[in-house]
Amino acid sequence: MPIAAPFLRAYALLLAAGLACAATAASAHPHVWVTAKAELIYENGKLVSVRDTWSFDPEYTAFLVQGLDADKDGKLSPDELAGLAATNTEGLSPYGYFTKLKVGGKEQAFADPKEPAMRLEGKALVLSFLLPLKAPIQQGRGVAALEVYDPTYVVAFSFAEGADAATLAGAPQGCAATVTRPKTEQPKTAEAGSPGMTEAFFEALTAASSYGVQFASRVLVACP
């Protein structure tokens, strides 16, 4: 069974695998589109973890699942997708799992991810994983702000519509989550011919870059 490349920013792997064909041009960005959901989990009044759930666009889904139907029954079971889920989740480590959390303005550190899983929902492959905080934090009246984005903009994230886009589990009474959308609309593609958006520009971006943050949606959690 072939091993699919992780969907992190790895241009050589993405382009060699033909993923750029999913975009309108080989020199266009982003290459992958993800619809995100997030669950912030509390225990004993403290914020302890974040569960990310990401749905991939149909074109990238078709690429990722090639050769994974081991029993040739025309379906992909969670067991058949387990290796892919673990590979993709582990590969996100250099990029902080595309997830940033601040509480009271202070960025929080995550421990290693847990519970990686994948499933198919229609034509979309869905990845979920749990990110425990290294140290549980008492939020109090401070605002928790969660962002999910790729700083290099190979992957375009947008939060789902509806109440289940951002949910709370075990949160103190009165806490509420809201999603704020970016003021800068995500372009469908950023063509290499556009001013300042050459392929060299994107290749120079790293995990420390700030380009992708302009397209980031945010989950804000406020407690009384």
JSON list of C-alpha atoms in Angstrom, two decimals:
[
{"chain": "A", "resi": 1, "resn": "MET", "atom": "CA", "xyz": [0.00, 0.00, 0.00]},
{"chain": "A", "resi": 2, "resn": "PRO", "atom": "CA", "xyz": [1.54, 3.32, -1.02]},
{"chain": "A", "resi": 3, "resn": "ILE", "atom": "CA", "xyz": [2.17, 5.87, 1.69]},
{"chain": "A", "resi": 4, "resn": "ALA", "atom": "CA", "xyz": [0.45, 9.18, 0.95]},
{"chain": "A", "resi": 5, "resn": "ALA", "atom": "CA", "xyz": [2.44, 12.35, 1.61]},
{"chain": "A", "resi": 6, "resn": "PRO", "atom": "CA", "xyz": [1.36, 14.47, 4.58]},
{"chain": "A", "resi": 7, "resn": "PHE", "atom": "CA", "xyz": [-0.56, 17.57, 3.59]},
{"chain": "A", "resi": 8, "resn": "LEU", "atom": "CA", "xyz": [1.77, 19.98, 5.38]},
{"chain": "A", "resi": 9, "resn": "ARG", "atom": "CA", "xyz": [3.87, 22.50, 3.49]},
{"chain": "A", "resi": 10, "resn": "ALA", "atom": "CA", "xyz": [6.18, 20.17, 1.57]},
{"chain": "A", "resi": 11, "resn": "TYR", "atom": "CA", "xyz": [6.32, 21.60, -1.93]},
{"chain": "A", "resi": 12, "resn": "ALA", "atom": "CA", "xyz": [8.50, 18.89, -3.40]},
{"chain": "A", "resi": 13, "resn": "LEU", "atom": "CA", "xyz": [6.15, 16.16, -2.19]},
{"chain": "A", "resi": 14, "resn": "LEU", "atom": "CA", "xyz": [3.01, 18.02, -3.18]},
{"chain": "A", "resi": 15, "resn": "LEU", "atom": "CA", "xyz": [4.14, 18.85, -6.68]},
{"chain": "A", "resi": 16, "resn": "ALA", "atom": "CA", "xyz": [5.81, 15.51, -7.32]},
{"chain": "A", "resi": 17, "resn": "ALA", "atom": "CA", "xyz": [2.60, 13.77, -6.35]},
{"chain": "A", "resi": 18, "resn": "GLY", "atom": "CA", "xyz": [0.63, 15.87, -8.81]},
{"chain": "A", "resi": 19, "resn": "LEU", "atom": "CA", "xyz": [-1.35, 17.70, -6.16]},
{"chain": "A", "resi": 20, "resn": "ALA", "atom": "CA", "xyz": [-0.87, 20.99, -7.99]},
{"chain": "A", "resi": 21, "resn": "CYS", "atom": "CA", "xyz": [-3.31, 19.69, -10.59]},
{"chain": "A", "resi": 22, "resn": "ALA", "atom": "CA", "xyz": [-6.06, 20.31, -8.06]},
{"chain": "A", "resi": 23, "resn": "ALA", "atom": "CA", "xyz": [-5.36, 24.03, -8.38]},
{"chain": "A", "resi": 24, "resn": "THR", "atom": "CA", "xyz": [-6.17, 26.05, -11.48]},
{"chain": "A", "resi": 25, "resn": "ALA", "atom": "CA", "xyz": [-2.50, 26.32, -12.35]},
{"chain": "A", "resi": 26, "resn": "ALA", "atom": "CA", "xyz": [0.69, 24.62, -11.24]},
{"chain": "A", "resi": 27, "resn": "SER", "atom": "CA", "xyz": [1.96, 27.94, -9.88]},
{"chain": "A", "resi": 28, "resn": "ALA", "atom": "CA", "xyz": [-1.21, 28.83, -7.96]},
{"chain": "A", "resi": 29, "resn": "HIS", "atom": "CA", "xyz": [-1.79, 28.82, -4.23]},
{"chain": "A", "resi": 30, "resn": "PRO", "atom": "CA", "xyz": [-3.31, 27.38, -2.14]},
{"chain": "A", "resi": 31, "resn": "HIS", "atom": "CA", "xyz": [-3.17, 23.71, -3.15]},
{"chain": "A", "resi": 32, "resn": "VAL", "atom": "CA", "xyz": [-5.50, 22.25, -0.52]},
{"chain": "A", "resi": 33, "resn": "TRP", "atom": "CA", "xyz": [-8.78, 23.54, 0.92]},
{"chain": "A", "resi": 34, "resn": "VAL", "atom": "CA", "xyz": [-9.91, 22.53, 4.41]},
{"chain": "A", "resi": 35, "resn": "THR", "atom": "CA", "xyz": [-13.14, 23.19, 6.27]},
{"chain": "A", "resi": 36, "resn": "ALA", "atom": "CA", "xyz": [-12.37, 23.24, 9.99]},
{"chain": "A", "resi": 37, "resn": "LYS", "atom": "CA", "xyz": [-14.24, 22.63, 13.20]},
{"chain": "A", "resi": 38, "resn": "ALA", "atom": "CA", "xyz": [-12.84, 22.96, 16.72]},
{"chain": "A", "resi": 39, "resn": "GLU", "atom": "CA", "xyz": [-13.86, 21.75, 20.15]},
{"chain": "A", "resi": 40, "resn": "LEU", "atom": "CA", "xyz": [-12.32, 23.32, 23.25]},
{"chain": "A", "resi": 41, "resn": "ILE", "atom": "CA", "xyz": [-12.37, 20.90, 26.16]},
{"chain": "A", "resi": 42, "resn": "TYR", "atom": "CA", "xyz": [-12.44, 21.85, 29.86]},
{"chain": "A", "resi": 43, "resn": "GLU", "atom": "CA", "xyz": [-12.00, 19.80, 33.00]},
{"chain": "A", "resi": 44, "resn": "ASN", "atom": "CA", "xyz": [-12.60, 21.07, 36.52]},
{"chain": "A", "resi": 45, "resn": "GLY", "atom": "CA", "xyz": [-12.94, 24.59, 35.20]},
{"chain": "A", "resi": 46, "resn": "LYS", "atom": "CA", "xyz": [-9.62, 24.51, 33.30]},
{"chain": "A", "resi": 47, "resn": "LEU", "atom": "CA", "xyz": [-9.02, 24.46, 29.57]},
{"chain": "A", "resi": 48, "resn": "VAL", "atom": "CA", "xyz": [-7.15, 21.20, 28.88]},
{"chain": "A", "resi": 49, "resn": "SER", "atom": "CA", "xyz": [-7.23, 20.44, 25.15]},
{"chain": "A", "resi": 50, "resn": "VAL", "atom": "CA", "xyz": [-8.44, 21.29, 21.67]},
{"chain": "A", "resi": 51, "resn": "ARG", "atom": "CA", "xyz": [-9.90, 18.81, 19.21]},
{"chain": "A", "resi": 52, "resn": "ASP", "atom": "CA", "xyz": [-9.36, 19.75, 15.56]},
{"chain": "A", "resi": 53, "resn": "THR", "atom": "CA", "xyz": [-11.62, 18.29, 12.87]},
{"chain": "A", "resi": 54, "resn": "TRP", "atom": "CA", "xyz": [-10.73, 19.06, 9.25]},
{"chain": "A", "resi": 55, "resn": "SER", "atom": "CA", "xyz": [-12.60, 18.14, 6.06]},
{"chain": "A", "resi": 56, "resn": "PHE", "atom": "CA", "xyz": [-10.50, 18.10, 2.87]},
{"chain": "A", "resi": 57, "resn": "ASP", "atom": "CA", "xyz": [-11.68, 19.17, -0.56]},
{"chain": "A", "resi": 58, "resn": "PRO", "atom": "CA", "xyz": [-12.81, 16.32, -2.86]},
{"chain": "A", "resi": 59, "resn": "GLU", "atom": "CA", "xyz": [-9.81, 16.59, -5.20]},
{"chain": "A", "resi": 60, "resn": "TYR", "atom": "CA", "xyz": [-7.27, 16.25, -2.42]},
{"chain": "A", "resi": 61, "resn": "THR", "atom": "CA", "xyz": [-9.34, 13.52, -0.81]},
{"chain": "A", "resi": 62, "resn": "ALA", "atom": "CA", "xyz": [-9.19, 11.51, -4.03]},
{"chain": "A", "resi": 63, "resn": "PHE", "atom": "CA", "xyz": [-5.41, 11.91, -4.08]},
{"chain": "A", "resi": 64, "resn": "LEU", "atom": "CA", "xyz": [-4.91, 10.87, -0.47]},
{"chain": "A", "resi": 65, "resn": "VAL", "atom": "CA", "xyz": [-7.03, 7.72, -0.52]},
{"chain": "A", "resi": 66, "resn": "GLN", "atom": "CA", "xyz": [-5.42, 6.11, -3.56]},
{"chain": "A", "resi": 67, "resn": "GLY", "atom": "CA", "xyz": [-4.49, 2.51, -2.79]},
{"chain": "A", "resi": 68, "resn": "LEU", "atom": "CA", "xyz": [-5.90, 2.51, 0.74]},
{"chain": "A", "resi": 69, "resn": "ASP", "atom": "CA", "xyz": [-8.80, 0.11, 0.10]},
{"chain": "A", "resi": 70, "resn": "ALA", "atom": "CA", "xyz": [-6.84, -2.95, 1.25]},
{"chain": "A", "resi": 71, "resn": "ASP", "atom": "CA", "xyz": [-9.76, -5.41, 1.14]},
{"chain": "A", "resi": 72, "resn": "LYS", "atom": "CA", "xyz": [-11.01, -4.09, -2.22]},
{"chain": "A", "resi": 73, "resn": "ASP", "atom": "CA", "xyz": [-14.59, -3.77, -0.99]},
{"chain": "A", "resi": 74, "resn": "GLY", "atom": "CA", "xyz": [-15.04, -0.28, -2.42]},
{"chain": "A", "resi": 75, "resn": "LYS", "atom": "CA", "xyz": [-15.16, 1.29, 1.03]},
{"chain": "A", "resi": 76, "resn": "LEU", "atom": "CA", "xyz": [-12.56, 2.78, 3.36]},
{"chain": "A", "resi": 77, "resn": "SER", "atom": "CA", "xyz": [-12.87, 1.73, 6.99]},
{"chain": "A", "resi": 78, "resn": "PRO", "atom": "CA", "xyz": [-11.37, 3.62, 9.96]},
{"chain": "A", "resi": 79, "resn": "ASP", "atom": "CA", "xyz": [-8.81, 0.81, 10.24]},
{"chain": "A", "resi": 80, "resn": "GLU", "atom": "CA", "xyz": [-7.73, 1.27, 6.62]},
{"chain": "A", "resi": 81, "resn": "LEU", "atom": "CA", "xyz": [-7.37, 5.01, 7.25]},
{"chain": "A", "resi": 82, "resn": "ALA", "atom": "CA", "xyz": [-5.63, 4.72, 10.63]},
{"chain": "A", "resi": 83, "resn": "GLY", "atom": "CA", "xyz": [-2.10, 4.78, 9.24]},
{"chain": "A", "resi": 84, "resn": "LEU", "atom": "CA", "xyz": [-2.84, 7.79, 7.07]},
{"chain": "A", "resi": 85, "resn": "ALA", "atom": "CA", "xyz": [-4.35, 9.64, 10.03]},
{"chain": "A", "resi": 86, "resn": "ALA", "atom": "CA", "xyz": [-1.28, 9.01, 12.19]},
{"chain": "A", "resi": 87, "resn": "THR", "atom": "CA", "xyz": [1.14, 9.96, 9.39]},
{"chain": "A", "resi": 88, "resn": "ASN", "atom": "CA", "xyz": [-0.60, 13.22, 8.60]},
{"chain": "A", "resi": 89, "resn": "THR", "atom": "CA", "xyz": [-0.98, 14.24, 12.24]},
{"chain": "A", "resi": 90, "resn": "GLU", "atom": "CA", "xyz": [2.66, 13.49, 13.10]},
{"chain": "A", "resi": 91, "resn": "GLY", "atom": "CA", "xyz": [3.84, 15.36, 10.00]},
{"chain": "A", "resi": 92, "resn": "LEU", "atom": "CA", "xyz": [2.21, 18.56, 11.24]},
{"chain": "A", "resi": 93, "resn": "SER", "atom": "CA", "xyz": [4.49, 18.88, 14.24]},
{"chain": "A", "resi": 94, "resn": "PRO", "atom": "CA", "xyz": [6.96, 21.37, 12.63]},
{"chain": "A", "resi": 95, "resn": "TYR", "atom": "CA", "xyz": [3.99, 23.63, 11.88]},
{"chain": "A", "resi": 96, "resn": "GLY", "atom": "CA", "xyz": [2.45, 23.54, 15.34]},
{"chain": "A", "resi": 97, "resn": "TYR", "atom": "CA", "xyz": [-0.43, 21.49, 13.91]},
{"chain": "A", "resi": 98, "resn": "PHE", "atom": "CA", "xyz": [-1.61, 24.68, 12.17]},
{"chain": "A", "resi": 99, "resn": "THR", "atom": "CA", "xyz": [-3.27, 25.51, 15.49]},
{"chain": "A", "resi": 100, "resn": "LYS", "atom": "CA", "xyz": [-2.59, 28.46, 17.80]},
{"chain": "A", "resi": 101, "resn": "LEU", "atom": "CA", "xyz": [-4.27, 29.09, 21.12]},
{"chain": "A", "resi": 102, "resn": "LYS", "atom": "CA", "xyz": [-3.96, 32.17, 23.29]},
{"chain": "A", "resi": 103, "resn": "VAL", "atom": "CA", "xyz": [-5.58, 32.67, 26.68]},
{"chain": "A", "resi": 104, "resn": "GLY", "atom": "CA", "xyz": [-5.55, 36.17, 28.09]},
{"chain": "A", "resi": 105, "resn": "GLY", "atom": "CA", "xyz": [-3.20, 37.13, 25.25]},
{"chain": "A", "resi": 106, "resn": "LYS", "atom": "CA", "xyz": [-0.60, 34.48, 26.16]},
{"chain": "A", "resi": 107, "resn": "GLU", "atom": "CA", "xyz": [0.14, 31.70, 23.67]},
{"chain": "A", "resi": 108, "resn": "GLN", "atom": "CA", "xyz": [-0.33, 28.19, 25.05]},
{"chain": "A", "resi": 109, "resn": "ALA", "atom": "CA", "xyz": [1.91, 25.21, 24.25]},
{"chain": "A", "resi": 110, "resn": "PHE", "atom": "CA", "xyz": [0.53, 21.88, 23.11]},
{"chain": "A", "resi": 111, "resn": "ALA", "atom": "CA", "xyz": [1.76, 18.41, 24.02]},
{"chain": "A", "resi": 112, "resn": "ASP", "atom": "CA", "xyz": [1.94, 15.62, 21.43]},
{"chain": "A", "resi": 113, "resn": "PRO", "atom": "CA", "xyz": [-1.36, 14.96, 19.67]},
{"chain": "A", "resi": 114, "resn": "LYS", "atom": "CA", "xyz": [-3.60, 12.05, 20.58]},
{"chain": "A", "resi": 115, "resn": "GLU", "atom": "CA", "xyz": [-6.44, 10.09, 19.02]},
{"chain": "A", "resi": 116, "resn": "PRO", "atom": "CA", "xyz": [-5.68, 10.69, 15.32]},
{"chain": "A", "resi": 117, "resn": "ALA", "atom": "CA", "xyz": [-8.54, 9.35, 13.20]},
{"chain": "A", "resi": 118, "resn": "MET", "atom": "CA", "xyz": [-9.88, 9.63, 9.68]},
{"chain": "A", "resi": 119, "resn": "ARG", "atom": "CA", "xyz": [-13.22, 8.88, 8.07]},
{"chain": "A", "resi": 120, "resn": "LEU", "atom": "CA", "xyz": [-14.93, 9.52, 4.75]},
{"chain": "A", "resi": 121, "resn": "GLU", "atom": "CA", "xyz": [-18.02, 11.70, 4.67]},
{"chain": "A", "resi": 122, "resn": "GLY", "atom": "CA", "xyz": [-19.30, 11.63, 1.12]},
{"chain": "A", "resi": 123, "resn": "LYS", "atom": "CA", "xyz": [-16.41, 12.79, -1.05]},
{"chain": "A", "resi": 124, "resn": "ALA", "atom": "CA", "xyz": [-14.56, 14.49, 1.81]},
{"chain": "A", "resi": 125, "resn": "LEU", "atom": "CA", "xyz": [-11.87, 12.88, 3.92]},
{"chain": "A", "resi": 126, "resn": "VAL", "atom": "CA", "xyz": [-12.15, 14.06, 7.53]},
{"chain": "A", "resi": 127, "resn": "LEU", "atom": "CA", "xyz": [-9.16, 14.12, 9.89]},
{"chain": "A", "resi": 128, "resn": "SER", "atom": "CA", "xyz": [-9.53, 14.65, 13.63]},
{"chain": "A", "resi": 129, "resn": "PHE", "atom": "CA", "xyz": [-7.00, 14.72, 16.45]},
{"chain": "A", "resi": 130, "resn": "LEU", "atom": "CA", "xyz": [-6.75, 15.89, 20.04]},
{"chain": "A", "resi": 131, "resn": "LEU", "atom": "CA", "xyz": [-4.17, 18.49, 21.11]},
{"chain": "A", "resi": 132, "resn": "PRO", "atom": "CA", "xyz": [-3.67, 18.45, 24.90]},
{"chain": "A", "resi": 133, "resn": "LEU", "atom": "CA", "xyz": [-2.25, 21.58, 26.50]},
{"chain": "A", "resi": 134, "resn": "LYS", "atom": "CA", "xyz": [1.09, 21.01, 28.18]},
{"chain": "A", "resi": 135, "resn": "ALA", "atom": "CA", "xyz": [-0.35, 22.76, 31.22]},
{"chain": "A", "resi": 136, "resn": "PRO", "atom": "CA", "xyz": [-4.12, 23.10, 31.80]},
{"chain": "A", "resi": 137, "resn": "ILE", "atom": "CA", "xyz": [-5.06, 26.73, 32.27]},
{"chain": "A", "resi": 138, "resn": "GLN", "atom": "CA", "xyz": [-7.71, 28.48, 34.31]},
{"chain": "A", "resi": 139, "resn": "GLN", "atom": "CA", "xyz": [-9.32, 30.80, 31.80]},
{"chain": "A", "resi": 140, "resn": "GLY", "atom": "CA", "xyz": [-11.31, 32.87, 34.25]},
{"chain": "A", "resi": 141, "resn": "ARG", "atom": "CA", "xyz": [-12.63, 36.00, 32.59]},
{"chain": "A", "resi": 142, "resn": "GLY", "atom": "CA", "xyz": [-9.80, 36.07, 30.08]},
{"chain": "A", "resi": 143, "resn": "VAL", "atom": "CA", "xyz": [-10.66, 35.40, 26.45]},
{"chain": "A", "resi": 144, "resn": "ALA", "atom": "CA", "xyz": [-9.41, 32.21, 24.79]},
{"chain": "A", "resi": 145, "resn": "ALA", "atom": "CA", "xyz": [-8.60, 32.80, 21.12]},
{"chain": "A", "resi": 146, "resn": "LEU", "atom": "CA", "xyz": [-8.04, 29.85, 18.77]},
{"chain": "A", "resi": 147, "resn": "GLU", "atom": "CA", "xyz": [-6.68, 30.21, 15.22]},
{"chain": "A", "resi": 148, "resn": "VAL", "atom": "CA", "xyz": [-6.28, 27.46, 12.63]},
{"chain": "A", "resi": 149, "resn": "TYR", "atom": "CA", "xyz": [-4.24, 28.41, 9.56]},
{"chain": "A", "resi": 150, "resn": "ASP", "atom": "CA", "xyz": [-1.23, 27.53, 7.42]},
{"chain": "A", "resi": 151, "resn": "PRO", "atom": "CA", "xyz": [1.35, 30.35, 7.61]},
{"chain": "A", "resi": 152, "resn": "THR", "atom": "CA", "xyz": [2.62, 29.40, 4.15]},
{"chain": "A", "resi": 153, "resn": "TYR", "atom": "CA", "xyz": [-0.85, 29.28, 2.56]},
{"chain": "A", "resi": 154, "resn": "VAL", "atom": "CA", "xyz": [-0.37, 25.95, 0.84]},
{"chain": "A", "resi": 155, "resn": "VAL", "atom": "CA", "xyz": [-3.43, 24.86, 2.81]},
{"chain": "A", "resi": 156, "resn": "ALA", "atom": "CA", "xyz": [-6.41, 27.24, 2.97]},
{"chain": "A", "resi": 157, "resn": "PHE", "atom": "CA", "xyz": [-8.46, 26.81, 6.13]},
{"chain": "A", "resi": 158, "resn": "SER", "atom": "CA", "xyz": [-11.94, 28.18, 6.73]},
{"chain": "A", "resi": 159, "resn": "PHE", "atom": "CA", "xyz": [-14.25, 27.40, 9.62]},
{"chain": "A", "resi": 160, "resn": "ALA", "atom": "CA", "xyz": [-17.49, 25.61, 8.89]},
{"chain": "A", "resi": 161, "resn": "GLU", "atom": "CA", "xyz": [-20.79, 27.41, 8.98]},
{"chain": "A", "resi": 162, "resn": "GLY", "atom": "CA", "xyz": [-23.28, 26.63, 11.72]},
{"chain": "A", "resi": 163, "resn": "ALA", "atom": "CA", "xyz": [-23.25, 26.17, 15.48]},
{"chain": "A", "resi": 164, "resn": "ASP", "atom": "CA", "xyz": [-21.02, 23.08, 15.40]},
{"chain": "A", "resi": 165, "resn": "ALA", "atom": "CA", "xyz": [-18.07, 24.99, 13.90]},
{"chain": "A", "resi": 166, "resn": "ALA", "atom": "CA", "xyz": [-16.87, 25.85, 17.41]},
{"chain": "A", "resi": 167, "resn": "THR", "atom": "CA", "xyz": [-18.07, 23.96, 20.44]},
{"chain": "A", "resi": 168, "resn": "LEU", "atom": "CA", "xyz": [-17.20, 23.68, 24.13]},
{"chain": "A", "resi": 169, "resn": "ALA", "atom": "CA", "xyz": [-17.08, 20.56, 26.29]},
{"chain": "A", "resi": 170, "resn": "GLY", "atom": "CA", "xyz": [-17.16, 20.76, 30.08]},
{"chain": "A", "resi": 171, "resn": "ALA", "atom": "CA", "xyz": [-16.77, 24.54, 30.07]},
{"chain": "A", "resi": 172, "resn": "PRO", "atom": "CA", "xyz": [-17.79, 26.62, 33.10]},
{"chain": "A", "resi": 173, "resn": "GLN", "atom": "CA", "xyz": [-21.38, 27.82, 33.03]},
{"chain": "A", "resi": 174, "resn": "GLY", "atom": "CA", "xyz": [-21.91, 30.90, 30.89]},
{"chain": "A", "resi": 175, "resn": "CYS", "atom": "CA", "xyz": [-18.89, 30.42, 28.61]},
{"chain": "A", "resi": 176, "resn": "ALA", "atom": "CA", "xyz": [-19.68, 30.90, 24.93]},
{"chain": "A", "resi": 177, "resn": "ALA", "atom": "CA", "xyz": [-17.75, 30.39, 21.69]},
{"chain": "A", "resi": 178, "resn": "THR", "atom": "CA", "xyz": [-18.08, 32.56, 18.61]},
{"chain": "A", "resi": 179, "resn": "VAL", "atom": "CA", "xyz": [-16.35, 32.40, 15.22]},
{"chain": "A", "resi": 180, "resn": "THR", "atom": "CA", "xyz": [-14.99, 35.59, 13.68]},
{"chain": "A", "resi": 181, "resn": "ARG", "atom": "CA", "xyz": [-14.21, 35.57, 9.96]},
{"chain": "A", "resi": 182, "resn": "PRO", "atom": "CA", "xyz": [-11.14, 37.27, 8.42]},
{"chain": "A", "resi": 183, "resn": "LYS", "atom": "CA", "xyz": [-11.52, 40.73, 6.96]},
{"chain": "A", "resi": 184, "resn": "THR", "atom": "CA", "xyz": [-9.31, 39.63, 4.06]},
{"chain": "A", "resi": 185, "resn": "GLU", "atom": "CA", "xyz": [-11.28, 37.31, 1.80]},
{"chain": "A", "resi": 186, "resn": "GLN", "atom": "CA", "xyz": [-9.45, 34.16, 0.82]},
{"chain": "A", "resi": 187, "resn": "PRO", "atom": "CA", "xyz": [-8.71, 34.15, -2.90]},
{"chain": "A", "resi": 188, "resn": "LYS", "atom": "CA", "xyz": [-9.54, 30.93, -4.70]},
{"chain": "A", "resi": 189, "resn": "THR", "atom": "CA", "xyz": [-6.00, 31.01, -6.06]},
{"chain": "A", "resi": 190, "resn": "ALA", "atom": "CA", "xyz": [-3.09, 33.41, -5.82]},
{"chain": "A", "resi": 191, "resn": "GLU", "atom": "CA", "xyz": [-1.65, 33.38, -9.31]},
{"chain": "A", "resi": 192, "resn": "ALA", "atom": "CA", "xyz": [2.09, 33.60, -9.73]},
{"chain": "A", "resi": 193, "resn": "GLY", "atom": "CA", "xyz": [1.57, 36.53, -12.06]},
{"chain": "A", "resi": 194, "resn": "SER", "atom": "CA", "xyz": [-0.05, 38.64, -9.37]},
{"chain": "A", "resi": 195, "resn": "PRO", "atom": "CA", "xyz": [2.08, 41.43, -7.88]},
{"chain": "A", "resi": 196, "resn": "GLY", "atom": "CA", "xyz": [4.20, 40.11, -5.00]},
{"chain": "A", "resi": 197, "resn": "MET", "atom": "CA", "xyz": [2.86, 36.57, -5.41]},
{"chain": "A", "resi": 198, "resn": "THR", "atom": "CA", "xyz": [5.49, 34.79, -7.45]},
{"chain": "A", "resi": 199, "resn": "GLU", "atom": "CA", "xyz": [6.26, 31.13, -6.86]},
{"chain": "A", "resi": 200, "resn": "ALA", "atom": "CA", "xyz": [9.54, 32.22, -5.30]},
{"chain": "A", "resi": 201, "resn": "PHE", "atom": "CA", "xyz": [7.56, 34.32, -2.82]},
{"chain": "A", "resi": 202, "resn": "PHE", "atom": "CA", "xyz": [5.60, 31.28, -1.63]},
{"chain": "A", "resi": 203, "resn": "GLU", "atom": "CA", "xyz": [8.64, 28.99, -1.61]},
{"chain": "A", "resi": 204, "resn": "ALA", "atom": "CA", "xyz": [10.37, 31.43, 0.75]},
{"chain": "A", "resi": 205, "resn": "LEU", "atom": "CA", "xyz": [7.59, 31.20, 3.33]},
{"chain": "A", "resi": 206, "resn": "THR", "atom": "CA", "xyz": [8.23, 29.10, 6.45]},
{"chain": "A", "resi": 207, "resn": "ALA", "atom": "CA", "xyz": [6.38, 27.95, 9.53]},
{"chain": "A", "resi": 208, "resn": "ALA", "atom": "CA", "xyz": [7.41, 31.26, 11.13]},
{"chain": "A", "resi": 209, "resn": "SER", "atom": "CA", "xyz": [5.89, 33.35, 8.33]},
{"chain": "A", "resi": 210, "resn": "SER", "atom": "CA", "xyz": [2.84, 35.51, 8.93]},
{"chain": "A", "resi": 211, "resn": "TYR", "atom": "CA", "xyz": [1.35, 35.49, 5.42]},
{"chain": "A", "resi": 212, "resn": "GLY", "atom": "CA", "xyz": [-1.40, 32.96, 6.08]},
{"chain": "A", "resi": 213, "resn": "VAL", "atom": "CA", "xyz": [-2.68, 34.60, 9.25]},
{"chain": "A", "resi": 214, "resn": "GLN", "atom": "CA", "xyz": [-4.52, 37.28, 7.27]},
{"chain": "A", "resi": 215, "resn": "PHE", "atom": "CA", "xyz": [-6.92, 34.56, 6.08]},
{"chain": "A", "resi": 216, "resn": "ALA", "atom": "CA", "xyz": [-7.40, 32.96, 9.51]},
{"chain": "A", "resi": 217, "resn": "SER", "atom": "CA", "xyz": [-10.78, 32.62, 11.15]},
{"chain": "A", "resi": 218, "resn": "ARG", "atom": "CA", "xyz": [-10.79, 32.75, 14.94]},
{"chain": "A", "resi": 219, "resn": "VAL", "atom": "CA", "xyz": [-12.73, 31.05, 17.67]},
{"chain": "A", "resi": 220, "resn": "LEU", "atom": "CA", "xyz": [-13.20, 33.35, 20.64]},
{"chain": "A", "resi": 221, "resn": "VAL", "atom": "CA", "xyz": [-14.32, 31.92, 23.97]},
{"chain": "A", "resi": 222, "resn": "ALA", "atom": "CA", "xyz": [-15.50, 34.34, 26.64]},
{"chain": "A", "resi": 223, "resn": "CYS", "atom": "CA", "xyz": [-16.51, 33.34, 30.16]},
{"chain": "A", "resi": 224, "resn": "PRO", "atom": "CA", "xyz": [-18.37, 35.46, 32.76]}
]
